[in-house]
mmCIF file of C-alpha atoms in Angstrom:
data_model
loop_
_atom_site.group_PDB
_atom_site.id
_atom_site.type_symbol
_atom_site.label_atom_id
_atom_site.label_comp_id
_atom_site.label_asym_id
_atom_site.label_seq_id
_atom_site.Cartn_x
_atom_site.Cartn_y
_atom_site.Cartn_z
ATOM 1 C CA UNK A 15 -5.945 -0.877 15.898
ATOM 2 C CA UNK A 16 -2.430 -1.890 17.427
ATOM 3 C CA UNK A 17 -0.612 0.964 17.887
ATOM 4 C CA UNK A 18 3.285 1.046 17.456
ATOM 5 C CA UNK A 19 3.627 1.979 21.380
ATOM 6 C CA UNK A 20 1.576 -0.971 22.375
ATOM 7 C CA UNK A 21 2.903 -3.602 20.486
ATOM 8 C CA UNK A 22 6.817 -2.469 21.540
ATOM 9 C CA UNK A 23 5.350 -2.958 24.656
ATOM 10 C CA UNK A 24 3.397 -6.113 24.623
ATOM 11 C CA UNK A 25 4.852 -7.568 20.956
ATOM 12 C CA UNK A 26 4.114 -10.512 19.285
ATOM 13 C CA UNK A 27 5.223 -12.987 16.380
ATOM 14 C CA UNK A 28 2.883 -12.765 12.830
ATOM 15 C CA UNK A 29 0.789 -16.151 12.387
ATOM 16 C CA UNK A 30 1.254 -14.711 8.409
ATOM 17 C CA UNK A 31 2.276 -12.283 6.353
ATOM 18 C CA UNK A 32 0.384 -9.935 4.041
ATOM 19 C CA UNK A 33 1.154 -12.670 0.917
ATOM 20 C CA UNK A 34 -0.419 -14.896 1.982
ATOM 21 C CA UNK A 35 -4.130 -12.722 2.506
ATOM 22 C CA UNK A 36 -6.971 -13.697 -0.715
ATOM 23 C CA UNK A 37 -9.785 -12.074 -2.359
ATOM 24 C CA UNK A 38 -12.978 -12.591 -0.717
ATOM 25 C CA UNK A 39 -16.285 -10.816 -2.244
ATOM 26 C CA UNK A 40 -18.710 -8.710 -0.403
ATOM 27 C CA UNK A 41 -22.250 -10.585 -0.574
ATOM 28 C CA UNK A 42 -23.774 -8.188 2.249
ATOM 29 C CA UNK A 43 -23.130 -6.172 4.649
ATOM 30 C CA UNK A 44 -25.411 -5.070 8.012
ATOM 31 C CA UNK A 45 -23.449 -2.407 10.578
ATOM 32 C CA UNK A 46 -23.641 -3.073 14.326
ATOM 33 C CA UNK A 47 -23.540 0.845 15.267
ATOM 34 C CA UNK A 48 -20.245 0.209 17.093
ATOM 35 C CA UNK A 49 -17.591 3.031 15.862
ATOM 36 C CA UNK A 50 -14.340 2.816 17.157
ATOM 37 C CA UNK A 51 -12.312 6.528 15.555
ATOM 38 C CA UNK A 52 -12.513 5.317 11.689
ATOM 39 C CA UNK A 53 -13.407 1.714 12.206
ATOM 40 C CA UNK A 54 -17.171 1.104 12.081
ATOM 41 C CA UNK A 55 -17.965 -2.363 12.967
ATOM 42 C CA UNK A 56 -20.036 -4.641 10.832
ATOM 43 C CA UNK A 57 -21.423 -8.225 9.859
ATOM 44 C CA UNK A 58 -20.210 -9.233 6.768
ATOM 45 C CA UNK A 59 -21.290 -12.224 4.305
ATOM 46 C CA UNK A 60 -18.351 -12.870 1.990
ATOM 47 C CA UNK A 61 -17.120 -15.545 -0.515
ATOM 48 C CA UNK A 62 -14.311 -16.543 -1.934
ATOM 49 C CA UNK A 63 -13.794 -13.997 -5.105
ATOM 50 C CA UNK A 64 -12.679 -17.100 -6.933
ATOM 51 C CA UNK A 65 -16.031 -18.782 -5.811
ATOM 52 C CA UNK A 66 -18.774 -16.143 -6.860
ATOM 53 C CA UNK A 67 -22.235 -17.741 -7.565
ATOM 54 C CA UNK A 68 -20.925 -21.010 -5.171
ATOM 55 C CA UNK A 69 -22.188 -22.087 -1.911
ATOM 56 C CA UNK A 70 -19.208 -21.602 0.561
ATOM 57 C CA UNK A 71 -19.923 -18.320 2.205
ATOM 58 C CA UNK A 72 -19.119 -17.207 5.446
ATOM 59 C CA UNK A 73 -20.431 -14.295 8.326
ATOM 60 C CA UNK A 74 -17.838 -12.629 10.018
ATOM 61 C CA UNK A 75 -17.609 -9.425 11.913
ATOM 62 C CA UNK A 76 -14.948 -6.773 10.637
ATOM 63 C CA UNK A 77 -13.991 -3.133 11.451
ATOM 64 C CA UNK A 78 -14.613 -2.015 8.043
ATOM 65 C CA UNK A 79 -17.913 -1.402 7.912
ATOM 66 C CA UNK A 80 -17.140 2.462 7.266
ATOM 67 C CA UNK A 81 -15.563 1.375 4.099
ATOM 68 C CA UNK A 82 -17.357 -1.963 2.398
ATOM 69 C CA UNK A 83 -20.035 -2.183 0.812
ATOM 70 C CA UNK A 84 -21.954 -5.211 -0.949
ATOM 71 C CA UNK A 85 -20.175 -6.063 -4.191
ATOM 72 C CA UNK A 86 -16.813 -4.815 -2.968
ATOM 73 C CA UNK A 87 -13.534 -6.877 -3.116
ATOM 74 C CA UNK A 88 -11.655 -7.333 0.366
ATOM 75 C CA UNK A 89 -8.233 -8.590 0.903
ATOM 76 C CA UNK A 90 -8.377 -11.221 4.304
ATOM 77 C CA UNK A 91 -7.111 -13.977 5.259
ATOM 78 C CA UNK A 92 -8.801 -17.366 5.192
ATOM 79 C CA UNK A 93 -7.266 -19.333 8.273
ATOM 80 C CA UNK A 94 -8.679 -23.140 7.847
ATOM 81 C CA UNK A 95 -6.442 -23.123 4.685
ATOM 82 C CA UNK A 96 -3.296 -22.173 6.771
ATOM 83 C CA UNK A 97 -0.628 -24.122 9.017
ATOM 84 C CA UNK A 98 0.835 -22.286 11.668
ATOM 85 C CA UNK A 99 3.935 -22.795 13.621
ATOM 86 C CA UNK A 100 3.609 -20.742 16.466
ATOM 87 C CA UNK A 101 3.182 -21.458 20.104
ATOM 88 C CA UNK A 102 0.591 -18.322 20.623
ATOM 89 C CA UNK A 103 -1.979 -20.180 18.672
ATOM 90 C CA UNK A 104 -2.539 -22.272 21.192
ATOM 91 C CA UNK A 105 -3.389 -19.289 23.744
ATOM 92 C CA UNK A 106 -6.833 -19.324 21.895
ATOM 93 C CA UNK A 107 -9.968 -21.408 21.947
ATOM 94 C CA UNK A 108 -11.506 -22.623 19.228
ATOM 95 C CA UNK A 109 -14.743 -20.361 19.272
ATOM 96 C CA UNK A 110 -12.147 -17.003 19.133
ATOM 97 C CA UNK A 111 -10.582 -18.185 15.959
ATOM 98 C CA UNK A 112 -12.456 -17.180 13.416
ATOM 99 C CA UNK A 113 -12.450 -19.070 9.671
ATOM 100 C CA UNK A 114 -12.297 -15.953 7.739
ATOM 101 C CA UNK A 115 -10.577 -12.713 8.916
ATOM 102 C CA UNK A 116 -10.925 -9.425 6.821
ATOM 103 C CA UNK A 117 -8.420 -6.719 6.602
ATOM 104 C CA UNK A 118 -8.655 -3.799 4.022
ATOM 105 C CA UNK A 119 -10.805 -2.813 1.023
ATOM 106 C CA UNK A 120 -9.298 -4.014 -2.262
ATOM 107 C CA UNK A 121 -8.903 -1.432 -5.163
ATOM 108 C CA UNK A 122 -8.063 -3.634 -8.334
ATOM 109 C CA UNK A 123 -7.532 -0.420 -10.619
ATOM 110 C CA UNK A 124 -5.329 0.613 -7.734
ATOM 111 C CA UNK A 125 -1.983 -1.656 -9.799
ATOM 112 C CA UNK A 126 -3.167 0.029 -12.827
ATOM 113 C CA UNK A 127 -2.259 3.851 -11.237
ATOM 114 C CA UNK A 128 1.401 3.357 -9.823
ATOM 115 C CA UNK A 129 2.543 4.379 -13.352
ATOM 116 C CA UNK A 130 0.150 7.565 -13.196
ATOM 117 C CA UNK A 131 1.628 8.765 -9.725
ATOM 118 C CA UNK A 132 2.510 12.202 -9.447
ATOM 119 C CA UNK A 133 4.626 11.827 -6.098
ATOM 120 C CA UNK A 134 7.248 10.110 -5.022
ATOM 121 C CA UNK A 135 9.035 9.263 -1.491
ATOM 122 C CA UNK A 136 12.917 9.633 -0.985
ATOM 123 C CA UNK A 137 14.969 7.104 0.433
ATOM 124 C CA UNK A 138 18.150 6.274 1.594
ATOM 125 C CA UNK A 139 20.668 4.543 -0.608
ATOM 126 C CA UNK A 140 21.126 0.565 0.307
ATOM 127 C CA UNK A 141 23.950 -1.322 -0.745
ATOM 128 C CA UNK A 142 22.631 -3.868 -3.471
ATOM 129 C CA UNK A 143 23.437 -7.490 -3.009
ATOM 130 C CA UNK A 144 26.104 -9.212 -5.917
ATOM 131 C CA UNK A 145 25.428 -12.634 -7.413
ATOM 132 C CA UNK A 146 22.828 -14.540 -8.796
ATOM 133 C CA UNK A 147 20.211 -13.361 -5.965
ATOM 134 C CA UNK A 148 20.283 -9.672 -6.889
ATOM 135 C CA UNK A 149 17.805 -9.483 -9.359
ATOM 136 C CA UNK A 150 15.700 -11.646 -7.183
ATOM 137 C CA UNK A 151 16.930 -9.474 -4.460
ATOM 138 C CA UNK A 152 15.946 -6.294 -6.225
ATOM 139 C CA UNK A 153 12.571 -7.572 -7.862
ATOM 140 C CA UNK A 154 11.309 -8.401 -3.970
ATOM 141 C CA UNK A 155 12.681 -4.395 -3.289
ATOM 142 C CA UNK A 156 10.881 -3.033 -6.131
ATOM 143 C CA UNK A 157 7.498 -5.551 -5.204
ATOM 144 C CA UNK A 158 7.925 -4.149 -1.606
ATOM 145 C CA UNK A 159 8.002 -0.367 -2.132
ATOM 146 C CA UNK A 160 5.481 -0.114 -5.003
ATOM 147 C CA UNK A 161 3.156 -2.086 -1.984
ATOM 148 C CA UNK A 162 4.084 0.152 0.768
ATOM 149 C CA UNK A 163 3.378 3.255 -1.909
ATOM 150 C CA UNK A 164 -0.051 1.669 -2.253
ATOM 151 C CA UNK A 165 -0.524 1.493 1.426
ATOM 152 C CA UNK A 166 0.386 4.924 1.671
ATOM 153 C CA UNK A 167 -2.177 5.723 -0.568
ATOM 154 C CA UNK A 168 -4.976 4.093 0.942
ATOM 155 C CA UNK A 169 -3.840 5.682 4.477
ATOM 156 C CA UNK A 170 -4.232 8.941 4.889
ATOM 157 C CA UNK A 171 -3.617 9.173 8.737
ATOM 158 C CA UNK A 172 -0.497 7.084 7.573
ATOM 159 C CA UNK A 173 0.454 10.212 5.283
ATOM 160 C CA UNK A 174 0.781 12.430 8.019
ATOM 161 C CA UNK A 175 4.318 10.997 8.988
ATOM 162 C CA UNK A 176 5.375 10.727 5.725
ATOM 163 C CA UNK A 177 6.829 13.493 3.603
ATOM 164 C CA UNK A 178 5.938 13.376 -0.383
ATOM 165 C CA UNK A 179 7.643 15.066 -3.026
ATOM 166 C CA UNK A 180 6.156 16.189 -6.211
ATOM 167 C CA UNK A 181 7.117 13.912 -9.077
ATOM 168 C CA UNK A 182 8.740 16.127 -11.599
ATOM 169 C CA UNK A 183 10.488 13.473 -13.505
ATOM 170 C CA UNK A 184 7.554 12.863 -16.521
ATOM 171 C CA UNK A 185 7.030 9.423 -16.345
ATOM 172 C CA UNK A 186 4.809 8.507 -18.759
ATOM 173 C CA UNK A 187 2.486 4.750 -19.156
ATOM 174 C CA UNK A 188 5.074 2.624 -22.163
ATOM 175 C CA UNK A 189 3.685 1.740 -24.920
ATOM 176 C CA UNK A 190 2.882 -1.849 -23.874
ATOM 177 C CA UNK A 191 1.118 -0.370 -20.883
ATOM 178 C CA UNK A 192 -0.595 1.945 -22.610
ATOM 179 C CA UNK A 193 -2.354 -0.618 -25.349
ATOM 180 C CA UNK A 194 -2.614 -2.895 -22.149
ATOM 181 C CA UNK A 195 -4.996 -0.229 -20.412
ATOM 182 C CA UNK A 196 -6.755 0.492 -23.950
ATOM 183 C CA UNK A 197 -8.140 -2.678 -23.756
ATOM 184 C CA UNK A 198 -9.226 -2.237 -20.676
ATOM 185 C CA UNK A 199 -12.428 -0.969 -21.505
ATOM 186 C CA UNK A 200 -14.684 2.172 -20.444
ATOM 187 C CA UNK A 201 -15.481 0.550 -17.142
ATOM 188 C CA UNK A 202 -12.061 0.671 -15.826
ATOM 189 C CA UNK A 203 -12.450 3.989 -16.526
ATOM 190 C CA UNK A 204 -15.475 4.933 -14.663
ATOM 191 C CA UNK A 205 -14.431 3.020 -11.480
ATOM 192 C CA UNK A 206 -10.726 5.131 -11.470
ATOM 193 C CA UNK A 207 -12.338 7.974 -9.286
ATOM 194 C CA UNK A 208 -12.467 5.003 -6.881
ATOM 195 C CA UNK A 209 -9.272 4.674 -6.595
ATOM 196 C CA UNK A 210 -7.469 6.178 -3.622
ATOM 197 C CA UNK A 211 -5.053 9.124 -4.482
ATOM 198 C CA UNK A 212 -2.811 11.546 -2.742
ATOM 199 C CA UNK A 213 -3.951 14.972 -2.818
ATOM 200 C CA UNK A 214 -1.651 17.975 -4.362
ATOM 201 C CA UNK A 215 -1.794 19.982 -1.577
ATOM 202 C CA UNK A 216 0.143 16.806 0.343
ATOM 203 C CA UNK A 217 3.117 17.245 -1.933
ATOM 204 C CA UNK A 218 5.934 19.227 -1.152
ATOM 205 C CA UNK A 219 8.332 20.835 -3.722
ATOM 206 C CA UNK A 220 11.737 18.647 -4.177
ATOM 207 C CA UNK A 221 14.570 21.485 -3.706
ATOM 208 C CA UNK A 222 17.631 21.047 -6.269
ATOM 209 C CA UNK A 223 19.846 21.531 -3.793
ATOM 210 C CA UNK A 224 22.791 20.026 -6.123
ATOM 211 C CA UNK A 225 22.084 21.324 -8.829
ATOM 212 C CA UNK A 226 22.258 25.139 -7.446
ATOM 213 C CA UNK A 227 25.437 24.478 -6.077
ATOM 214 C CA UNK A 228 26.705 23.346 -9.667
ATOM 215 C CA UNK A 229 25.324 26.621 -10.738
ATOM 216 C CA UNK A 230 26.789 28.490 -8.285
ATOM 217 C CA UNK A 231 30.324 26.856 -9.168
ATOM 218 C CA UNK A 232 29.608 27.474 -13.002
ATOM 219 C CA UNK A 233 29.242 31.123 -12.250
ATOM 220 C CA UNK A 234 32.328 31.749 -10.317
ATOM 221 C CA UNK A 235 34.113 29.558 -12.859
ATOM 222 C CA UNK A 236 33.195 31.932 -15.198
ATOM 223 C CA UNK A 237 33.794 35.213 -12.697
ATOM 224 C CA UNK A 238 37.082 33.801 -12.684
ATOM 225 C CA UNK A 239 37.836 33.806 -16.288
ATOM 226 C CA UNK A 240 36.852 37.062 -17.022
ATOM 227 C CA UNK A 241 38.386 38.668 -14.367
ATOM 228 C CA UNK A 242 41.965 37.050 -15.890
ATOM 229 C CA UNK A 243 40.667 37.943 -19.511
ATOM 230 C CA UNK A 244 40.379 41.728 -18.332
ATOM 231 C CA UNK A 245 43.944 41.436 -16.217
ATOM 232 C CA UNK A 246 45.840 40.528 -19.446
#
C-alpha cells in the first residue's frame, strides 16, 4: 500500500487511470500465508468476465487474498491490451511486468444501492462551467462523486478521515428504478447483504445551523410586534 507520505515523497506519473481497469473472474484462488496489515497475499487464476467457459486464463499473485474468493468478480487491469506513454515503463524488465494486475473486489449490486444510501458527504460549492461542456462537465462531476462514495464504502480505514452525515432528505428509488430492480429477481436480493455499507453508528447528525437562526429571527420579529401592539 502507497501511502500519501511516501508517494509526496518519492511520486510518480499513473501508467492508467481507474477507467480503463476490466472485469476479470475468480477461477481459484490458493493463499501464500504472507499478510501484510489487511492485505493477505494470494495466487489467483482469473479470466476475462467477458470470457467465462474460454481458454485464456491467467495466474497472478494479488494482495487480496483476504477478500476473493473463487467465483468472485475483480476489477484489474489487463496490461498487454494497453499503450503507454511514459518513460518509467522502461525502468522495468519484462519478467516484473505482469499481464494481468488485480486491484479490488467488485460488488455489481454495489450501483444498484447509491439510491438506498442513508448518508451523505458535504462539500464545498464549485463554480459550474457555462457553455456547451457543462452538462458534460457536470455528468463527469456527478460520475466522479457517486465513484468516490462507492470507494468510501468499500474502505472503511478510508472512513476514518471522512466525516458522514445522516441523510435526512427521503430519497426514495423513482419509479423507473424501482420496476428496474423488480425485475431484478430474488437473487439480487439475496447477494445485497454482500454489499458493503456504512454503519449507523458512523453517521453524525447534520446540525440546522440556518435554519435556527431563521427561527431565532422569526421570534424576535414577533417579540417586536407585540411589544409595539402593547405600547399603543
Amino acid at each position: 500500500e502507497i501511502t500519501s507520505t511516501l508517494y509526496w515523497k518519492h511520486p510518480f506519473n499513473v501508467l492508467a487511470s481507474y477507467r480503463e481497469m476490466v472485469d476479470f473472474y475468480v477461477i481459484d484462488l490458493s493463499l501464500t500465508g504472507m499478510v501484510n496489515g489487511k492485505f493477505q497475499q494470494a495466487v489467483a487464476t482469473v479470466c476475462l468476465l467477458s470470457e467465462v467457459g474460454g481458454s485464456r486464463e491467467w495466474i497472478v499473485q494479488t494482495h487480496l487474498g483476504a477478500q476473493l474468493n473463487p467465483g468472485d468478480v475483480v476489477k484489474g487491469y489487463l496490461l498487454e491490451n494497453m499503450n503507454f506513454n511514459n518513460d518509467d515503463i522502461g525502468k522495468y524488465r519484462s519478467d516484473q511486468l505482469h499481464d494481468v494486475i488485480l486491484v479490488r473486489k467488485h460488488f455489481p449490486n454495489q450501483l444498484k444501492q447509491r439510491n438506498k444510501r442513508n448518508w451523505k458527504i458535504k462539500t464545498l460549492d464549485v463554480l459550474e462551467p457555462e457553455g456547451n461542456s457543462s452538462r458534460q462537465a457536470k455528468s463527469t462531476m456527478q460520475q466522479e462523486r457517486e465513484e468516490f462514495e462507492d470507494e468510501i464504502e468499500r474502505d472503511k480505514e478510508l472512513r476514518k478521515d471522512i466525516l458522514l452525515y445522516k441523510d435526512i432528505s427521503g430519497k426514495k428509488k423513482t419509479s423507473a428504478t424501482a420496476a428496474s430492480g423488480a425485475c431484478e429477481g430474488q437473487n439480487d436480493d439475496e447477494n445485497d447483504e454482500e454489499v458493503p455499507q456504512v454503519d449507523l453508528e458512523e453517521l453524525l447528525d447534520e446540525l440546522a445551523i440556518e435554519d435556527d437562526a431563521g427561527a431565532g429571527e422569526d421570534a424576535a420579529k414577533k417579540r417586536g410586534r407585540d411589544d409595539d401592539e402593547a405600547v399603543s
